[in-house]
Coordinates of C-alpha atoms and ligand atoms in Angstrom, one line a residue:
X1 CA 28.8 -5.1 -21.4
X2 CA 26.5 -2.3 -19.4
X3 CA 23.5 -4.3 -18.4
X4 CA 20.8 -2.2 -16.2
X5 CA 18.8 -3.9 -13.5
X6 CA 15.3 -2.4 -13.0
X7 CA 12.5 -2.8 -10.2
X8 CA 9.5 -0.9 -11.1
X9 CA 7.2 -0.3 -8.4
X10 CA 3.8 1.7 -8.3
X11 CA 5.4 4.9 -7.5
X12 CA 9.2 4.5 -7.7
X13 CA 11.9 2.8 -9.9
X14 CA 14.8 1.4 -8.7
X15 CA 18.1 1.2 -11.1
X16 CA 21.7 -0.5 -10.7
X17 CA 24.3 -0.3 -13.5
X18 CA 26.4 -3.0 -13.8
X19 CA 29.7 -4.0 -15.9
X20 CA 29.1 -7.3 -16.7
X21 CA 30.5 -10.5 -16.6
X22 CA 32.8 -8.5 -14.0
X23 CA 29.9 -7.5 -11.3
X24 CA 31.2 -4.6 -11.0
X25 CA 28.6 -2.0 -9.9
X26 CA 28.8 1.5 -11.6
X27 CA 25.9 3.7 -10.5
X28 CA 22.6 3.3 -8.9
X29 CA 19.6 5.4 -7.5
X30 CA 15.7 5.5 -7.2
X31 CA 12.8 7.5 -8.4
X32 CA 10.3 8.5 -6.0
X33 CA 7.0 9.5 -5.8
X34 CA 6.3 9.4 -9.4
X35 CA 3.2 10.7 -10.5
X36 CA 2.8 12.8 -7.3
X37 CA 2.8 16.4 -7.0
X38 CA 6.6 16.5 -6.3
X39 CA 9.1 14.2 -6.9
X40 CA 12.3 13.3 -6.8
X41 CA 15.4 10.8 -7.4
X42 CA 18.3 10.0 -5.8
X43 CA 21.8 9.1 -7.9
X44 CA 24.6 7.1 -6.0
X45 CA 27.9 7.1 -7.5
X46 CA 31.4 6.2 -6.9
X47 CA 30.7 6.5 -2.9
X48 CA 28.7 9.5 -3.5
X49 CA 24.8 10.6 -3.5
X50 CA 23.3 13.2 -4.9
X51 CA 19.4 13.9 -4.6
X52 CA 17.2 16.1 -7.2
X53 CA 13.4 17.4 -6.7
X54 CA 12.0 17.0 -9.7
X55 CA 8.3 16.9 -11.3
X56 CA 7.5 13.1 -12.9
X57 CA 4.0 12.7 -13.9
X58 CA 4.9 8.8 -15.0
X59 CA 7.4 6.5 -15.2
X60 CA 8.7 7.2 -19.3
X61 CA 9.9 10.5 -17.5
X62 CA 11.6 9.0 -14.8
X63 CA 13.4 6.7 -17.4
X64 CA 13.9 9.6 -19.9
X65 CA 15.6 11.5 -16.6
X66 CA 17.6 8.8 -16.1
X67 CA 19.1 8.0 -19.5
X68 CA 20.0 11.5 -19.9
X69 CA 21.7 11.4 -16.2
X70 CA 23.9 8.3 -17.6
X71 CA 25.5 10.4 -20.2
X72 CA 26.0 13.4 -18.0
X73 CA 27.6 11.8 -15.5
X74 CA 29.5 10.5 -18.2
X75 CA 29.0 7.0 -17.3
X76 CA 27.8 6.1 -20.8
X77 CA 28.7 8.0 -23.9
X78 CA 25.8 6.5 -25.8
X79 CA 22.7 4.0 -24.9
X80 CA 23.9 1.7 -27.0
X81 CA 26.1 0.9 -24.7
X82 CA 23.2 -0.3 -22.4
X83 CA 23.4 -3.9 -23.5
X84 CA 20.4 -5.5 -21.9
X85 CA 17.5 -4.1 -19.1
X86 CA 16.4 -6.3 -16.4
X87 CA 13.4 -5.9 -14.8
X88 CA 12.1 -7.7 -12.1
X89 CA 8.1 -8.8 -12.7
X90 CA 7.1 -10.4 -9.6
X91 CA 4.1 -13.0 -10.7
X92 CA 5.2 -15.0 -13.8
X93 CA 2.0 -17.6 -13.2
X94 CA 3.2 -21.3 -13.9
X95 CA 4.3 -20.2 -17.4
X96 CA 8.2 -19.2 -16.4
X97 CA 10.8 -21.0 -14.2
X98 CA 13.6 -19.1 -15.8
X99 CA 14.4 -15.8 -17.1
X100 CA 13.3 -14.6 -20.5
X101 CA 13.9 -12.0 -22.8
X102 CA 11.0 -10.1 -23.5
X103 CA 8.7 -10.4 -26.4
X104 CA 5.0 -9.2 -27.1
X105 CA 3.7 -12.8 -25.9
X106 CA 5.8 -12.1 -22.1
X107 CA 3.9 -8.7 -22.1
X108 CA 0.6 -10.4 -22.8
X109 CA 1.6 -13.4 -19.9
X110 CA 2.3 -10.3 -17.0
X111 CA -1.0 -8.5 -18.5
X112 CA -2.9 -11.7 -17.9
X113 CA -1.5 -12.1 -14.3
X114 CA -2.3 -8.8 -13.3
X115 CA -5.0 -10.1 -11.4
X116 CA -2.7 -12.2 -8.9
X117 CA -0.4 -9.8 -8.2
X118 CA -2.2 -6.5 -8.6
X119 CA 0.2 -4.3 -6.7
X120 CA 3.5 -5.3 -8.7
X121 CA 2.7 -6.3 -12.1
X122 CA 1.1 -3.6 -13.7
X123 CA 4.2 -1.4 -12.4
X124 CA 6.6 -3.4 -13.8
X125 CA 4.9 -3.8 -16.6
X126 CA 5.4 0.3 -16.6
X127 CA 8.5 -0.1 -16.6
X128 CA 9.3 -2.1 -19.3
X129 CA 7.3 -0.1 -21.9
X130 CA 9.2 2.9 -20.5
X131 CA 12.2 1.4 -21.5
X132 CA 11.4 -0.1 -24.5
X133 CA 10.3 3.8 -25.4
X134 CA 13.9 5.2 -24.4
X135 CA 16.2 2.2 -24.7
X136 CA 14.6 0.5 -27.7
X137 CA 18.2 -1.4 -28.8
X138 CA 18.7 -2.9 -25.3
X139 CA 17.2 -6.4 -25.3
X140 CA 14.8 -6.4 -22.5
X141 CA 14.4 -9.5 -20.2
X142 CA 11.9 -10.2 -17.2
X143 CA 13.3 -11.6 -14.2
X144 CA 10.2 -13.1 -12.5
X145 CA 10.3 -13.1 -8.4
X146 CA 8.2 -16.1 -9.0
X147 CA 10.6 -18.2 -11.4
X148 CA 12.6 -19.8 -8.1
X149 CA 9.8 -21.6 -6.7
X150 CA 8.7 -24.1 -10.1
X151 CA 10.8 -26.9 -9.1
X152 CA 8.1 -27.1 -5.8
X153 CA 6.6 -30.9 -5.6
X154 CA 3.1 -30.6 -6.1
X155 CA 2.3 -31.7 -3.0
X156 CA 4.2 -28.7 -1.4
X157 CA 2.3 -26.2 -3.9
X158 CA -1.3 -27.1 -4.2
X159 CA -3.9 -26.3 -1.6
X160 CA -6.9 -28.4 -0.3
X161 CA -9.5 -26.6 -1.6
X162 CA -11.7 -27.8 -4.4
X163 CA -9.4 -29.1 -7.1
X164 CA -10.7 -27.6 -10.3
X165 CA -10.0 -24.1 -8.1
X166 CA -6.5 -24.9 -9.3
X167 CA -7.2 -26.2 -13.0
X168 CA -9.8 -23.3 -13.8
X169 CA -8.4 -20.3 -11.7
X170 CA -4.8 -21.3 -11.1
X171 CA -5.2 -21.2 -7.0
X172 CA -1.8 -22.6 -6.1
X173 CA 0.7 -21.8 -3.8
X174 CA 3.3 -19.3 -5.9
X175 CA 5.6 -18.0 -3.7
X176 CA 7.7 -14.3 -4.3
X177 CA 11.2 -13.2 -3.1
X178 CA 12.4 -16.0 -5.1
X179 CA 15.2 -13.6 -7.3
X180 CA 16.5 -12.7 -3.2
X181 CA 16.4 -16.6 -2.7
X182 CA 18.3 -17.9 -5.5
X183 CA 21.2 -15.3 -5.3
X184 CA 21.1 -16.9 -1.2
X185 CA 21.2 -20.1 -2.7
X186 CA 24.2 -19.6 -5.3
X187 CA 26.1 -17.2 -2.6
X188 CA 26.0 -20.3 -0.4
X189 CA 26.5 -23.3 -3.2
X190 CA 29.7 -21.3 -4.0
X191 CA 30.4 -20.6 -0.3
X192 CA 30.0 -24.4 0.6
X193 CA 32.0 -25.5 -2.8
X194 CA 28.9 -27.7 -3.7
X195 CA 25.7 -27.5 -5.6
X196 CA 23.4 -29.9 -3.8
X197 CA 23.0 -27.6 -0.5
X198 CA 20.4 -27.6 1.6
X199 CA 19.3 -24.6 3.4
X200 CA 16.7 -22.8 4.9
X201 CA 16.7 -19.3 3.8
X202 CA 15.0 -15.9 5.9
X203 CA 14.5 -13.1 3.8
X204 CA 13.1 -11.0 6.4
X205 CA 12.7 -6.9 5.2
X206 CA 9.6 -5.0 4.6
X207 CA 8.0 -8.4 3.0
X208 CA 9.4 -11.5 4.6
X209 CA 9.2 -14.8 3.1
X210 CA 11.4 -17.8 3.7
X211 CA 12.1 -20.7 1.7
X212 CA 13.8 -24.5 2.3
X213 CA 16.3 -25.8 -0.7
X214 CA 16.6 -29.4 -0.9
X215 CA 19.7 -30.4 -3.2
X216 CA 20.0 -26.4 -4.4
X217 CA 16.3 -26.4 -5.8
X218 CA 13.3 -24.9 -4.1
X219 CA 11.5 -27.3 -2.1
X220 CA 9.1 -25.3 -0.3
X221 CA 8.2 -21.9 1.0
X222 CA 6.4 -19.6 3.3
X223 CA 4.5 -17.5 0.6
X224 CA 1.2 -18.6 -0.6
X225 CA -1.1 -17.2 -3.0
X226 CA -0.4 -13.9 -2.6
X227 CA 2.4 -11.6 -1.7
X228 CA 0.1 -11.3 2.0
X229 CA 0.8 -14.9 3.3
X230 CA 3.2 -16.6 5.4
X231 CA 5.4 -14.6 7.7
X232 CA 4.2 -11.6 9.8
X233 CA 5.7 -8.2 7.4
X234 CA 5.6 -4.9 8.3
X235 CA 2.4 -4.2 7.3
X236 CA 1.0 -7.3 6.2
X237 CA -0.6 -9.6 8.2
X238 CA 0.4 -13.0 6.7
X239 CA -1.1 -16.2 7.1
X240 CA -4.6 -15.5 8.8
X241 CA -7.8 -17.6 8.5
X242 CA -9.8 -16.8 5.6
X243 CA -13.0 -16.2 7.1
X244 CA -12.0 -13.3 9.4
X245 CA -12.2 -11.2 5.9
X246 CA -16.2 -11.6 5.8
X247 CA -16.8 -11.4 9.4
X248 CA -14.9 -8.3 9.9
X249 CA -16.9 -6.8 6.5
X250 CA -20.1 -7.7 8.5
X251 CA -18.7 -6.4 11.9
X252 CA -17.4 -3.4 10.2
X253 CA -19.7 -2.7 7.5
X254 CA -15.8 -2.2 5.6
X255 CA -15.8 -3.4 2.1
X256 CA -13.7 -6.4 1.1
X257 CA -11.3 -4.3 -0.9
X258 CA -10.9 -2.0 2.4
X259 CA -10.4 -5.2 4.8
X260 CA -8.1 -6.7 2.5
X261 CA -6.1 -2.9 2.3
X262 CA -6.5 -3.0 5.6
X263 CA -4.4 -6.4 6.5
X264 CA -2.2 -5.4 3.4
X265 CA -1.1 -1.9 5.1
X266 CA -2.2 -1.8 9.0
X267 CA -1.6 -4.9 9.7
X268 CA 1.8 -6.3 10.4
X269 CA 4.3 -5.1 13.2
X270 CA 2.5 -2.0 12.5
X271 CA -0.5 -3.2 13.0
X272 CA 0.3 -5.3 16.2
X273 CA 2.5 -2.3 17.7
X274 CA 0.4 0.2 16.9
X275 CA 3.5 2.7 16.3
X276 CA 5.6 1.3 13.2
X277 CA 6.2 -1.0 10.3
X278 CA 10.2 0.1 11.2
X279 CA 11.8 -3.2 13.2
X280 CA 14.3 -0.1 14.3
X281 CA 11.0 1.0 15.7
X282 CA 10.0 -2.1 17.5
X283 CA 13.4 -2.7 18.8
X284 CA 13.6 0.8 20.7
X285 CA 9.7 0.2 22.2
X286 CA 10.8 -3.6 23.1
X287 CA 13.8 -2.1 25.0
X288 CA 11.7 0.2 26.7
X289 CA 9.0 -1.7 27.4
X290 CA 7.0 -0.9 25.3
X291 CA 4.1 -4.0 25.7
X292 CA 2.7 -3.9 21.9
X293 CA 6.2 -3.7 19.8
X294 CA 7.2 -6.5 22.5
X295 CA 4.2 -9.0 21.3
X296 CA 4.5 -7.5 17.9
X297 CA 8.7 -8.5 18.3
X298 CA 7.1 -11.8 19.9
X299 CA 4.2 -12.9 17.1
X300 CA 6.9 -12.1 14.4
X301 CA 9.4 -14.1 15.5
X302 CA 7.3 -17.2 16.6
X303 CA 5.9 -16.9 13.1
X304 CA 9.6 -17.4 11.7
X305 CA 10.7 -20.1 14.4
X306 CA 7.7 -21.9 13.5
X307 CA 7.8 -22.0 9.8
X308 CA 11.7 -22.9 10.7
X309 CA 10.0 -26.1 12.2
X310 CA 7.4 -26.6 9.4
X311 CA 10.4 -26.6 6.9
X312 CA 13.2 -28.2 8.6
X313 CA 10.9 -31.5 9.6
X314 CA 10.7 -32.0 5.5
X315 CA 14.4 -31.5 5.0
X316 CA 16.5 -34.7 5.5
X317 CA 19.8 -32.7 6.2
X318 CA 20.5 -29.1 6.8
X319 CA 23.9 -27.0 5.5
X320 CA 22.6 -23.7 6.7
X321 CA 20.1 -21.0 8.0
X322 CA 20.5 -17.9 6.5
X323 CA 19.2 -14.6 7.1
X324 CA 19.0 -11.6 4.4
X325 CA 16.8 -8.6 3.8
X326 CA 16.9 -5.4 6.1
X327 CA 16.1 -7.2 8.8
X328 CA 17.5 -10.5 8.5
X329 CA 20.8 -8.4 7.9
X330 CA 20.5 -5.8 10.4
X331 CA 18.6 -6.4 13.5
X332 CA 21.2 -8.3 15.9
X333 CA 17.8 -8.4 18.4
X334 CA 15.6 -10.3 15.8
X335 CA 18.2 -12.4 15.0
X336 CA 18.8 -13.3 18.6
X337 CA 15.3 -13.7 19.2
X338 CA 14.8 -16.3 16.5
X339 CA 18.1 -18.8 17.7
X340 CA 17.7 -18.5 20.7
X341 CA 14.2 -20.0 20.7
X342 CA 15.5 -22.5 18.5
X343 CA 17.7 -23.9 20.8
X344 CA 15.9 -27.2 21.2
X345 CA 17.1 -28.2 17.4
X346 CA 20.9 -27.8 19.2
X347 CA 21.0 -24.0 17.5
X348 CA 23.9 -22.4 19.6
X349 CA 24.0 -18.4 18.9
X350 CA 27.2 -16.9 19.2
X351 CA 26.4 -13.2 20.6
X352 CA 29.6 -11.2 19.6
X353 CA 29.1 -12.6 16.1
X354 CA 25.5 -11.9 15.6
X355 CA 26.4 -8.1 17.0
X356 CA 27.0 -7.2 13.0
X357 CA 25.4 -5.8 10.3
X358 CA 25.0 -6.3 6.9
X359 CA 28.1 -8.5 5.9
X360 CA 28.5 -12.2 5.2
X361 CA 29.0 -13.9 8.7
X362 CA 29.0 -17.3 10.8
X363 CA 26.4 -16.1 13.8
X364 CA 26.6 -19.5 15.7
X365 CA 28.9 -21.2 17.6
X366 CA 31.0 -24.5 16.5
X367 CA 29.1 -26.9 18.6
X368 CA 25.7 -25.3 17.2
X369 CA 24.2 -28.4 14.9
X370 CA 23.1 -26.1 12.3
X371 CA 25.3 -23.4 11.7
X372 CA 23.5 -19.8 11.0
X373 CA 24.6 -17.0 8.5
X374 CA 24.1 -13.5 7.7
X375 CA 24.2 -13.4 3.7
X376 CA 23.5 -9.6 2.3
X377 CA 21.2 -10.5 -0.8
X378 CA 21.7 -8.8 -3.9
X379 CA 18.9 -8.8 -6.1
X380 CA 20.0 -6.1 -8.2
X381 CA 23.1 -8.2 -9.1
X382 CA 20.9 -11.5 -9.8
X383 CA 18.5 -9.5 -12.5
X384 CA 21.9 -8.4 -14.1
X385 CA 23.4 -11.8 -14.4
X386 CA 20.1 -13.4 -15.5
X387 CA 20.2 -10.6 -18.0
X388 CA 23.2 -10.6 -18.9
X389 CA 23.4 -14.7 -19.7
X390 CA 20.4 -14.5 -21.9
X391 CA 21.7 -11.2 -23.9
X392 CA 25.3 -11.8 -24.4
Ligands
LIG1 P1 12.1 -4.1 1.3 O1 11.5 -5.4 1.5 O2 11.1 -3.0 1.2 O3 13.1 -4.0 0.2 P2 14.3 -4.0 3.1 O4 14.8 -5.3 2.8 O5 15.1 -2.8 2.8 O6 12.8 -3.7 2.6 O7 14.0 -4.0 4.7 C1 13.4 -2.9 5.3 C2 13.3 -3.1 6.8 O8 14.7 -3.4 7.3 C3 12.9 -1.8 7.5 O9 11.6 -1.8 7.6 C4 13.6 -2.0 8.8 O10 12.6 -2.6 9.6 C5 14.7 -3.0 8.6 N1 16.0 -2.5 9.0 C6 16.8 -1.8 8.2 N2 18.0 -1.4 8.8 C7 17.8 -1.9 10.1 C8 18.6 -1.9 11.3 N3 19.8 -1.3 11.3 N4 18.2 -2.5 12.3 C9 17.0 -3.2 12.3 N5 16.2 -3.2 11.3 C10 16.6 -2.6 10.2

């Protein structure tokens, strides 16, 4: 069965095609800078890519594009052979630990969140009524980034502000990234040959977020409230004091929305560095001496080593450390910089190893107490298989 995996964002949409149960990928690609002047999309197929300029004022004509792509490619003959669409939806509230095939009531529950995730929901929400317009036969199902995190003990999700916060407005800790987590998780629980592991897991790319997994379940996370907490991103600030917002709207004379854009999009290793969001970017200033990408390189991967600490204390036993996401996969420096000050835990880096990129590998050395691993997530694939298990 053809199952698609989708990730609507504001201006783009992402697509993979899959052969299911067999995993095998078929064709993917992205849309671009949809409902801009110009636009275009970018088709990768059998080791080949093509890219189109193109003109897409929303995102039913990016879809429409695309389904008419599939059968001239000759991938498909028909849509009906499209068996299921999986979108990611990143905030699912409280409501949805699992995935679900989409009915009017899940529409309603991601129009109801779109005030806690204002950036993703509302364009993913796009995307499924784009495909419900052009694909209506495909069962649709929502694959929420959120779902990973439900099994989180209360104590581990609520904050200590006032307590009818959470019962009236639903201020909790949420947590995203989770679909990039749980395919970690089950790379590893097959890796390991058990279900019960216990790992702390980096996904470190342009949002980073990291999560612990006590007996395979969630236990706790880096993410908070919003997709702007924890870990230091590439543009976001995480974790910061709440009452820098008013002070600096005072200072500043900057409204809330434009402080709050402000530590969404300049702050970050772009923010710190002054130069890029790009780790490539920071990397080639740190080697040159470059002083802000080397405190930007510095606050981002204290931030790490010290949520590292923050989770591990709460874990009784740790199988792995894993790192995922473009730079959890790629940057050998980053990498580096995070064991390396974890050494006092009996981390032992093993340099040759940690010089690769982007495949499955043991970066420590045997005597290291907790061994460390490159896994290459696959979200993609974990929307598909979700997808696939509810529509089969
Ligand atoms: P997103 O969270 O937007 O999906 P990715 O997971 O693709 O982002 O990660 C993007 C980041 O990965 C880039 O901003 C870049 O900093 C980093 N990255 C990608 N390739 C490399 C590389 N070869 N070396 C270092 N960093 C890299």
């Amino acid at each position: 069965m053809k199952i698609l995996s989708v990730n609507a964002g504001s201006s783009s949409l992402k697509f993979t095609l899959f052969e299911m149960p067999e995993e095998k990928e078929i064709i993917s690609g992205v849309f671009e800078r949809i409902g801009e002047e110009t636009s275009l999309y970018s088709i990768k197929m059998n080791g080949e890519k093509i890219k189109k300029d193109c003109v897409l004022k929303n995102h039913e004509e990016a879809v429409k594009i695309l389904t008419e792509e599939l059968i001239n490619y000759n991938v498909i003959k028909n849509l009906h052979e499209i068996g299921g669409v999986g979108h990611r939806v990143v905030h699912g509230g409280d409501k949805y630990a699992d995935s679900v095939i989409i009915t009017e009531d899940v529409t309603n529950t991601i129009r109801n969140l779109f005030h806690l995730a204002p950036l993703h929901n509302p364009s993913n929400l796009m995307g499924i009524e784009a495909f419900q317009e052009f694909i209506p036969d495909a069962k649709e199902v929502a694959v929420f980034d959120t779902g990973f995190h439900q099994t989180m003990p209360k104590e581990n999700y609520m904050y200590a502000a006032p307590y009818e916060w959470y019962e009236k407005y639903g201020v909790r800790r949420y947590a995203y990234h989770g679909i990039s987590h749980q395919y970690i998780t089950e790379y590893m629980q097959n890796y390991l040959g058990k279900k019960d592991v216990n790992l702390i897991t980096c996904h470190l790319g342009g949002g980073c977020s990291m999560y612990s997994i006590k007996d395979g379940k969630c236990f706790d996370t880096s993410m908070s409230f919003s997709t702007n907490s924890g870990l230091i991103m590439g543009t976001r600030s995480g974790d910061i004091d709440a009452f820098i917002v008013p002070y600096v709207m005072k200072e500043s004379g900057m409204t809330m929305e434009e402080v709050l854009d402000s530590l969404n999009k300049k702050g970050g290793l772009l923010g710190v560095s002054g130069i890029s969001n790009d780790s490539r970017d920071i990397e080639e200033g740190v080697e040159s001496g470059n002083e802000r990408c080397i405190l930007a390189q510095e606050l981002f991967t204290n931030r790490i080593v010290g949520y590292i600490g923050k989770l591990a204390i709460f874990m009784d036993k740790i199988d792995a450390i894993c790192f995922t996401g473009g730079i959890g996969e790629n940057s050998s420096m980053t990498r580096k910089d995070i064991i390396n000050k974890l050494s006092k835990l009996g981390i032992v880096l093993d340099e040759e190893a940690n010089n690769t990129r982007g495949k499955f590998t043991l970066i420590t050395k045997a005597e290291s107490k907790i061994p460390c691993y490159i896994v290459p997530t696959n979200e993609e694939l974990m929307i598909a298989k979700d997808t696939y298990n509810l529509v089969k």
